[in-house]
Short mmCIF file of C-alpha atoms in Angstrom, two decimals:
data_model
loop_
_atom_site.label_atom_id
_atom_site.label_comp_id
_atom_site.label_asym_id
_atom_site.label_seq_id
_atom_site.Cartn_x
_atom_site.Cartn_y
_atom_site.Cartn_z
CA MET A 1 -4.36 -0.75 -9.87
CA ASN A 2 -5.21 2.87 -10.67
CA ARG A 3 -7.37 1.69 -13.56
CA LEU A 4 -9.21 -0.66 -11.27
CA MET A 5 -9.79 1.96 -8.59
CA SER A 6 -10.95 4.50 -11.17
CA ARG A 7 -13.43 2.02 -12.55
CA ARG A 8 -14.80 1.24 -9.12
CA SER A 9 -15.14 4.91 -8.33
CA ALA A 10 -17.06 5.48 -11.53
CA LEU A 11 -19.42 2.61 -10.78
CA TRP A 12 -19.96 3.00 -7.07
CA GLY A 13 -18.92 6.51 -6.08
CA LEU A 14 -16.02 7.29 -3.78
CA CYS A 15 -14.77 4.98 -1.03
CA GLY A 16 -11.62 3.74 0.65
CA GLY A 17 -12.31 0.85 2.92
CA CYS A 18 -16.08 0.80 2.74
CA ALA A 19 -19.14 2.37 1.24
CA ALA A 20 -22.72 1.77 1.79
CA LEU A 21 -25.40 -0.53 0.65
CA GLY A 22 -28.92 0.31 1.78
CA SER A 23 -28.16 2.43 4.83
CA GLY A 24 -25.47 4.64 3.34
CA PHE A 25 -21.81 4.08 2.58
CA ARG A 26 -22.00 4.41 -1.11
CA ALA A 27 -18.63 4.91 -2.33
CA THR A 28 -17.80 7.48 -3.32
CA PRO A 29 7.12 20.59 21.02
CA VAL A 30 6.90 17.71 22.75
CA GLN A 31 9.69 17.60 20.14
CA ALA A 32 9.02 18.61 16.61
CA GLN A 33 8.52 15.45 14.63
CA THR A 34 11.44 15.17 12.29
CA ALA A 35 11.93 12.46 9.73
CA ALA A 36 15.17 10.72 8.96
CA ALA A 37 14.17 10.89 5.33
CA PRO A 38 10.97 12.02 3.61
CA ALA A 39 8.70 9.27 2.38
CA ALA A 40 8.30 9.04 -1.36
CA ALA A 41 5.10 10.10 -3.02
CA ALA A 42 3.08 7.37 -4.65
CA GLY A 43 4.85 6.22 -7.78
CA PRO A 44 6.50 3.02 -8.90
CA VAL A 45 6.74 0.70 -5.90
CA ARG A 46 10.29 0.65 -4.60
CA PRO A 47 12.08 -2.19 -2.80
CA SER A 48 11.55 -2.63 0.91
CA ARG A 49 14.27 -1.27 3.18
CA PHE A 50 14.00 -4.55 5.07
CA GLY A 51 15.20 -6.59 2.12
CA PRO A 52 13.96 -8.25 -1.07
CA ASN A 53 12.09 -11.02 0.75
CA ASP A 54 10.34 -8.81 3.29
CA THR A 55 6.58 -9.21 3.56
CA ILE A 56 5.77 -7.54 6.91
CA GLY A 57 7.05 -3.98 6.41
CA ASN A 58 7.18 -1.83 9.50
CA MET A 59 5.96 -4.70 11.63
CA ASN A 60 9.70 -5.48 11.68
CA LEU A 61 9.88 -2.58 14.16
CA VAL A 62 7.48 -4.23 16.59
CA THR A 63 10.12 -6.06 18.61
CA PRO A 64 9.90 -7.80 22.00
CA GLN A 65 11.48 -4.68 23.48
CA LYS A 66 8.75 -2.58 21.89
CA ALA A 67 6.08 -4.80 23.45
CA MET A 68 7.69 -4.51 26.88
CA GLU A 69 7.85 -0.72 26.53
CA ALA A 70 4.16 -0.70 25.64
CA ALA A 71 3.31 -2.86 28.65
CA ARG A 72 4.85 -0.23 30.93
CA LEU A 73 2.16 2.18 29.75
CA VAL A 74 -0.49 0.11 31.53
CA THR A 75 -1.11 1.86 34.86
CA GLN A 76 -4.86 1.31 35.38
CA GLY A 77 -5.53 -2.02 33.69
CA ARG A 78 -8.44 -0.55 31.77
CA SER A 79 -9.24 -1.90 28.32
CA TYR A 80 -10.96 -0.07 25.48
CA PRO A 81 -12.38 -2.08 22.58
CA LEU A 82 -11.70 -0.11 19.41
CA GLY A 83 -13.85 -2.16 17.06
CA ILE A 84 -17.46 -1.43 16.22
CA VAL A 85 -20.20 -4.06 16.35
CA VAL A 86 -20.82 -5.63 12.95
CA ASP A 87 -24.10 -7.13 11.75
CA ARG A 88 -26.22 -7.54 8.63
CA SER A 89 -27.01 -3.82 8.55
CA THR A 90 -23.42 -2.59 8.82
CA PRO A 91 -22.68 -0.34 5.83
CA ALA A 92 -20.09 -1.80 3.51
CA TYR A 93 -18.54 -1.17 0.14
CA PRO A 94 -20.65 -2.79 -2.59
CA PRO A 95 -20.97 -5.67 -2.97
CA ARG A 96 -19.66 -6.34 0.52
CA SER A 97 -21.90 -7.49 3.32
CA VAL A 98 -21.69 -9.91 6.22
CA SER A 99 -24.28 -12.02 7.99
CA ILE A 100 -24.38 -14.60 10.76
CA THR A 101 -26.85 -17.47 10.75
CA VAL A 102 -27.36 -19.56 13.88
CA LEU A 103 -28.53 -23.16 13.50
CA MET A 104 -29.24 -26.18 15.68
CA PRO A 105 -28.00 -28.93 13.35
CA GLY A 106 -29.83 -32.24 13.46
CA GLN A 107 -32.18 -31.08 16.20
CA GLU A 108 -35.29 -30.56 14.14
CA GLY A 109 -38.48 -31.43 15.92
CA GLY A 110 -36.91 -31.06 19.35
CA ARG A 111 -34.33 -33.82 18.94
CA THR A 112 -31.50 -33.98 21.52
CA PHE A 113 -28.38 -36.11 21.81
CA GLY A 114 -27.58 -38.76 24.41
CA THR A 115 -29.42 -39.70 27.53
CA ASN A 116 -28.39 -36.36 29.03
CA LYS A 117 -30.29 -34.58 26.24
CA VAL A 118 -27.55 -32.38 24.83
CA SER A 119 -28.67 -29.39 22.76
CA TYR A 120 -26.28 -27.11 20.98
CA MET A 121 -26.09 -24.20 18.55
CA ASP A 122 -23.61 -23.52 15.78
CA ASP A 123 -23.14 -20.37 13.77
CA MET A 124 -22.25 -19.83 10.15
CA ILE A 125 -20.79 -16.63 8.72
CA ASN A 126 -21.34 -15.56 5.16
CA GLY A 127 -19.77 -12.39 3.87
CA TRP A 128 -16.78 -10.25 3.08
CA LEU A 129 -13.87 -9.39 5.35
CA GLY A 130 -13.79 -5.66 4.57
CA VAL A 131 -16.75 -4.69 6.78
CA GLY A 132 -16.72 -2.48 9.87
CA THR A 133 -13.47 -2.12 11.79
CA GLN A 134 -10.91 -3.68 9.50
CA LEU A 135 -7.23 -4.21 8.86
CA ASP A 136 -5.84 -3.52 5.40
CA THR A 137 -2.92 -5.75 4.48
CA PHE A 138 -0.28 -4.99 1.88
CA ALA A 139 -2.18 -7.17 -0.58
CA HIS A 140 -5.21 -4.89 -0.42
CA LEU A 141 -4.07 -1.91 -2.48
CA GLY A 142 -1.14 -1.19 -4.74
CA ILE A 143 0.01 0.83 -7.72
CA ASP A 144 -0.80 -0.44 -11.20
CA TYR A 145 -1.08 -4.08 -10.06
CA THR A 146 2.20 -3.86 -8.13
CA PHE A 147 2.05 -4.20 -4.37
CA TYR A 148 4.41 -3.83 -1.40
CA ASN A 149 8.06 -4.65 -2.10
CA GLY A 150 7.43 -4.98 -5.83
CA ASN A 151 5.10 -7.96 -5.69
CA LYS A 152 3.08 -8.28 -8.87
CA ALA A 153 -0.56 -9.32 -8.54
CA GLN A 154 -0.15 -12.03 -11.19
CA ASP A 155 2.56 -13.69 -9.09
CA PHE A 156 0.68 -14.04 -5.81
CA LEU A 157 -3.04 -13.63 -6.47
CA GLN A 158 -5.21 -16.74 -6.66
CA THR A 159 -8.97 -16.99 -6.36
CA THR A 160 -8.44 -19.13 -3.25
CA GLY A 161 -6.34 -16.39 -1.62
CA VAL A 162 -3.08 -14.55 -1.96
CA THR A 163 0.08 -16.58 -1.48
CA LYS A 164 1.93 -13.74 0.26
CA LEU A 165 1.20 -10.41 1.96
CA GLY A 166 -2.06 -11.85 3.38
CA VAL A 167 -3.54 -11.34 6.82
CA ASP A 168 -2.32 -14.74 8.02
CA GLY A 169 1.28 -13.47 7.79
CA VAL A 170 0.77 -10.30 9.83
CA PRO A 171 2.51 -10.63 13.22
CA PRO A 172 0.61 -9.70 16.39
CA MET A 173 0.51 -5.96 17.01
CA VAL A 174 1.57 -5.52 20.64
CA THR A 175 3.01 -2.05 20.71
CA ARG A 176 2.58 1.55 21.75
CA GLY A 177 -0.40 3.44 20.45
CA VAL A 178 -0.85 7.19 20.29
CA LEU A 179 -3.99 9.18 19.58
CA VAL A 180 -3.99 12.52 17.77
CA ASP A 181 -7.23 14.44 18.36
CA LEU A 182 -7.80 16.31 15.13
CA ALA A 183 -11.26 17.46 16.21
CA LYS A 184 -9.74 19.12 19.27
CA PHE A 185 -7.08 20.68 17.06
CA ARG A 186 -9.85 22.23 14.97
CA ASN A 187 -11.80 23.19 18.11
CA LYS A 188 -14.95 21.36 17.09
CA PRO A 189 -16.61 18.09 18.14
CA ARG A 190 -16.41 16.61 14.67
CA LEU A 191 -14.62 17.43 11.46
CA ASP A 192 -16.74 17.85 8.35
CA GLY A 193 -16.97 15.49 5.43
CA GLY A 194 -14.19 16.19 2.96
CA GLU A 195 -12.28 18.29 5.51
CA LEU A 196 -8.59 17.85 4.82
CA VAL A 197 -5.96 17.88 7.55
CA THR A 198 -2.65 18.67 5.90
CA ALA A 199 0.77 17.34 6.79
CA ASP A 200 1.70 20.65 8.42
CA GLU A 201 -1.50 20.58 10.45
CA LEU A 202 -0.82 17.00 11.57
CA ARG A 203 2.57 18.17 12.79
CA GLN A 204 1.03 21.16 14.58
CA ALA A 205 -1.65 19.02 16.23
CA MET A 206 0.92 16.56 17.50
CA GLN A 207 3.09 19.36 18.90
CA GLN A 208 0.14 21.06 20.60
CA GLN A 209 -1.01 17.77 22.15
CA ASN A 210 2.48 16.65 23.18
CA ILE A 211 2.31 13.56 20.98
CA ARG A 212 5.51 11.97 19.80
CA VAL A 213 5.59 8.95 17.54
CA THR A 214 8.36 6.41 17.91
CA PRO A 215 9.19 3.71 15.33
CA GLY A 216 6.78 0.78 15.46
CA ASP A 217 3.90 2.71 17.06
CA VAL A 218 0.30 2.66 15.93
CA VAL A 219 -0.92 6.18 15.13
CA VAL A 220 -4.66 6.70 15.62
CA LEU A 221 -6.44 9.77 14.29
CA HIS A 222 -9.64 11.01 15.94
CA THR A 223 -11.91 13.15 13.79
CA GLY A 224 -15.26 12.53 15.50
CA TRP A 225 -16.66 11.28 12.20
CA LEU A 226 -17.77 7.90 13.53
CA SER A 227 -20.60 9.65 15.39
CA MET A 228 -22.12 10.38 11.99
CA LEU A 229 -22.72 6.67 11.43
CA ALA A 230 -25.63 6.61 13.90
CA GLU A 231 -26.97 10.00 12.82
CA ASN A 232 -26.84 9.63 9.07
CA PRO A 233 -25.34 6.42 7.65
CA LYS A 234 -25.64 7.63 4.07
CA ARG A 235 -23.73 10.82 4.74
CA PHE A 236 -21.20 8.87 6.80
CA GLY A 237 -20.40 6.78 3.75
CA ASP A 238 -20.65 9.50 1.14
CA GLU A 239 -17.81 11.55 2.59
CA GLU A 240 -15.28 11.73 5.39
CA PRO A 241 -12.57 14.00 6.82
CA GLY A 242 -8.97 12.90 6.85
CA ILE A 243 -5.51 13.14 5.37
CA ASP A 244 -4.16 13.05 1.83
CA GLY A 245 -1.06 11.66 0.16
CA ALA A 246 1.19 14.33 1.65
CA GLY A 247 -0.24 13.66 5.12
CA ALA A 248 0.42 9.97 4.63
CA GLU A 249 4.02 10.78 3.62
CA PHE A 250 4.50 12.74 6.85
CA LEU A 251 3.08 9.92 8.96
CA ALA A 252 5.16 7.35 7.09
CA SER A 253 8.30 9.36 7.85
CA LEU A 254 7.66 8.70 11.56
CA GLN A 255 7.86 4.94 10.92
CA PRO A 256 4.68 3.64 12.56
CA CYS A 257 3.63 0.06 11.97
CA ALA A 258 0.03 1.13 11.35
CA VAL A 259 -2.12 4.21 10.87
CA GLY A 260 -5.77 4.14 11.86
CA ALA A 261 -8.72 6.48 12.16
CA ASP A 262 -12.37 6.67 13.21
CA THR A 263 -13.31 6.96 9.54
CA TRP A 264 -13.97 4.33 6.89
CA GLY A 265 -11.01 5.24 4.70
CA VAL A 266 -8.58 7.47 6.69
CA GLU A 267 -8.30 9.91 3.76
CA ALA A 268 -10.44 13.00 3.12
CA VAL A 269 -13.31 12.30 0.71
CA PRO A 270 -14.24 13.83 -1.70
CA PHE A 271 -10.68 13.96 -2.94
CA LYS A 272 -9.16 17.35 -3.72
CA ASP A 273 -8.25 16.01 -7.15
CA PRO A 274 -10.95 13.57 -8.31
CA ASN A 275 -8.45 11.95 -10.66
CA VAL A 276 -6.06 11.02 -7.83
CA LEU A 277 -7.62 8.25 -5.77
CA TRP A 278 -6.38 6.79 -2.47
CA GLN A 279 -2.85 8.10 -2.79
CA GLY A 280 -2.54 7.95 1.00
CA HIS A 281 -3.26 4.23 0.86
CA GLN A 282 -0.60 3.81 -1.80
CA VAL A 283 1.97 5.73 0.27
CA LEU A 284 1.26 3.76 3.44
CA LEU A 285 0.61 0.26 2.16
CA ALA A 286 2.52 -0.11 -1.09
CA GLN A 287 5.40 2.28 -0.62
CA ASN A 288 6.15 2.03 3.10
CA GLY A 289 4.75 -1.23 4.44
CA ILE A 290 2.46 0.44 6.98
CA HIS A 291 -0.89 -1.17 7.72
CA ILE A 292 -4.13 0.80 7.68
CA ILE A 293 -6.87 0.29 10.27
CA GLU A 294 -10.28 1.76 9.52
CA THR A 295 -13.46 2.57 11.46
CA LEU A 296 -11.93 2.64 14.93
CA ASP A 297 -14.12 3.65 17.87
CA THR A 298 -11.90 6.35 19.37
CA ALA A 299 -14.56 8.30 21.28
CA PRO A 300 -14.04 6.54 24.66
CA LEU A 301 -10.30 7.25 24.51
CA VAL A 302 -10.98 10.93 23.81
CA ARG A 303 -13.60 11.09 26.55
CA ASP A 304 -11.09 9.78 29.10
CA GLY A 305 -8.20 11.88 27.83
CA VAL A 306 -6.14 8.89 26.73
CA THR A 307 -3.41 9.79 24.26
CA GLU A 308 -0.86 7.03 24.88
CA PHE A 309 -1.66 3.38 25.46
CA MET A 310 -0.74 -0.22 24.85
CA PHE A 311 -2.22 -1.35 21.55
CA VAL A 312 -3.01 -5.03 21.11
CA LEU A 313 -4.27 -6.81 18.01
CA GLY A 314 -4.28 -10.49 17.25
CA GLN A 315 -6.01 -10.53 13.88
CA PRO A 316 -7.90 -13.53 12.44
CA ARG A 317 -5.47 -15.74 10.52
CA TYR A 318 -7.51 -16.54 7.45
CA ARG A 319 -5.00 -17.91 4.99
CA GLY A 320 -4.77 -15.75 1.88
CA ALA A 321 -7.17 -13.00 3.01
CA VAL A 322 -6.29 -9.42 2.15
CA GLN A 323 -8.41 -7.80 4.89
CA ALA A 324 -9.91 -8.80 8.23
CA ILE A 325 -12.70 -7.65 10.50
CA ILE A 326 -10.93 -6.88 13.77
CA ASN A 327 -11.39 -5.60 17.33
CA PRO A 328 -8.12 -3.99 18.48
CA VAL A 329 -7.81 -3.19 22.18
CA ALA A 330 -6.25 -0.15 23.80
CA ILE A 331 -5.03 -0.73 27.37
CA ARG A 332 -4.03 2.04 29.77
#
């Protein structure tokens, strides 16, 4: 997998979940959070703690009790869509793109159906599933062709879709979400491209903002970077602030079911070491069974001072897909 990612980086520039075509995106104490055990750095993929047949990772922690606890966070009934609008111009990692075509089949020349003159429209989608706000499954990124829980690419990859670890097998995410405002921590409206937030700084930010993560939560990081998309799409895709492998290890030690951000790849780009690519993805996805959610619209939550909420995601169930365009909802 490292060879593949290195080759892509050489061809397209740096990127994690997306990079641009045309318009940019070229790749390139509350209580101190304490871990039961430190998460391992990216290396050979180890067996899942949930057993040899496990395919859902920390989604095992999203129990009915967890959903009921999350529901008790709803005090206003206000919903926040966290997904961005996607269209033909949405920057995406080459060669990704997505388009919608609307047709009126069989109605050429003004034809209608029946004596009541029925007219109708249908739409057709053509494109890739890693565009805009997206969910990374455990089949998306691994370590040297080995993916979560030791699954080898040759054993579950088919051109018609993966036979395990795909998006169709991800249970609904109905759980507690927490938002960590890294821009506020740095006392600026937006972090800079390539700006790294270390594991110690993540811990400090969470303590300052009274944020505590409990097992099975979704952790959302706000950097302010999404605002760059409208200002300068090329710059938005060329770089981004975020975490690194050590930051991912810290977050993994808190046992969330997913980590998301308002950036296209969650990790700081350019990488501190250009020869070490997407180690945070390896730590979260391959080593710990934690999903990654990219390009979240966190600004409305920050504007309204929302740091804890009910997180709901029912992802598209495309059999065998390794990613999905999604619109998670935060409810307070």
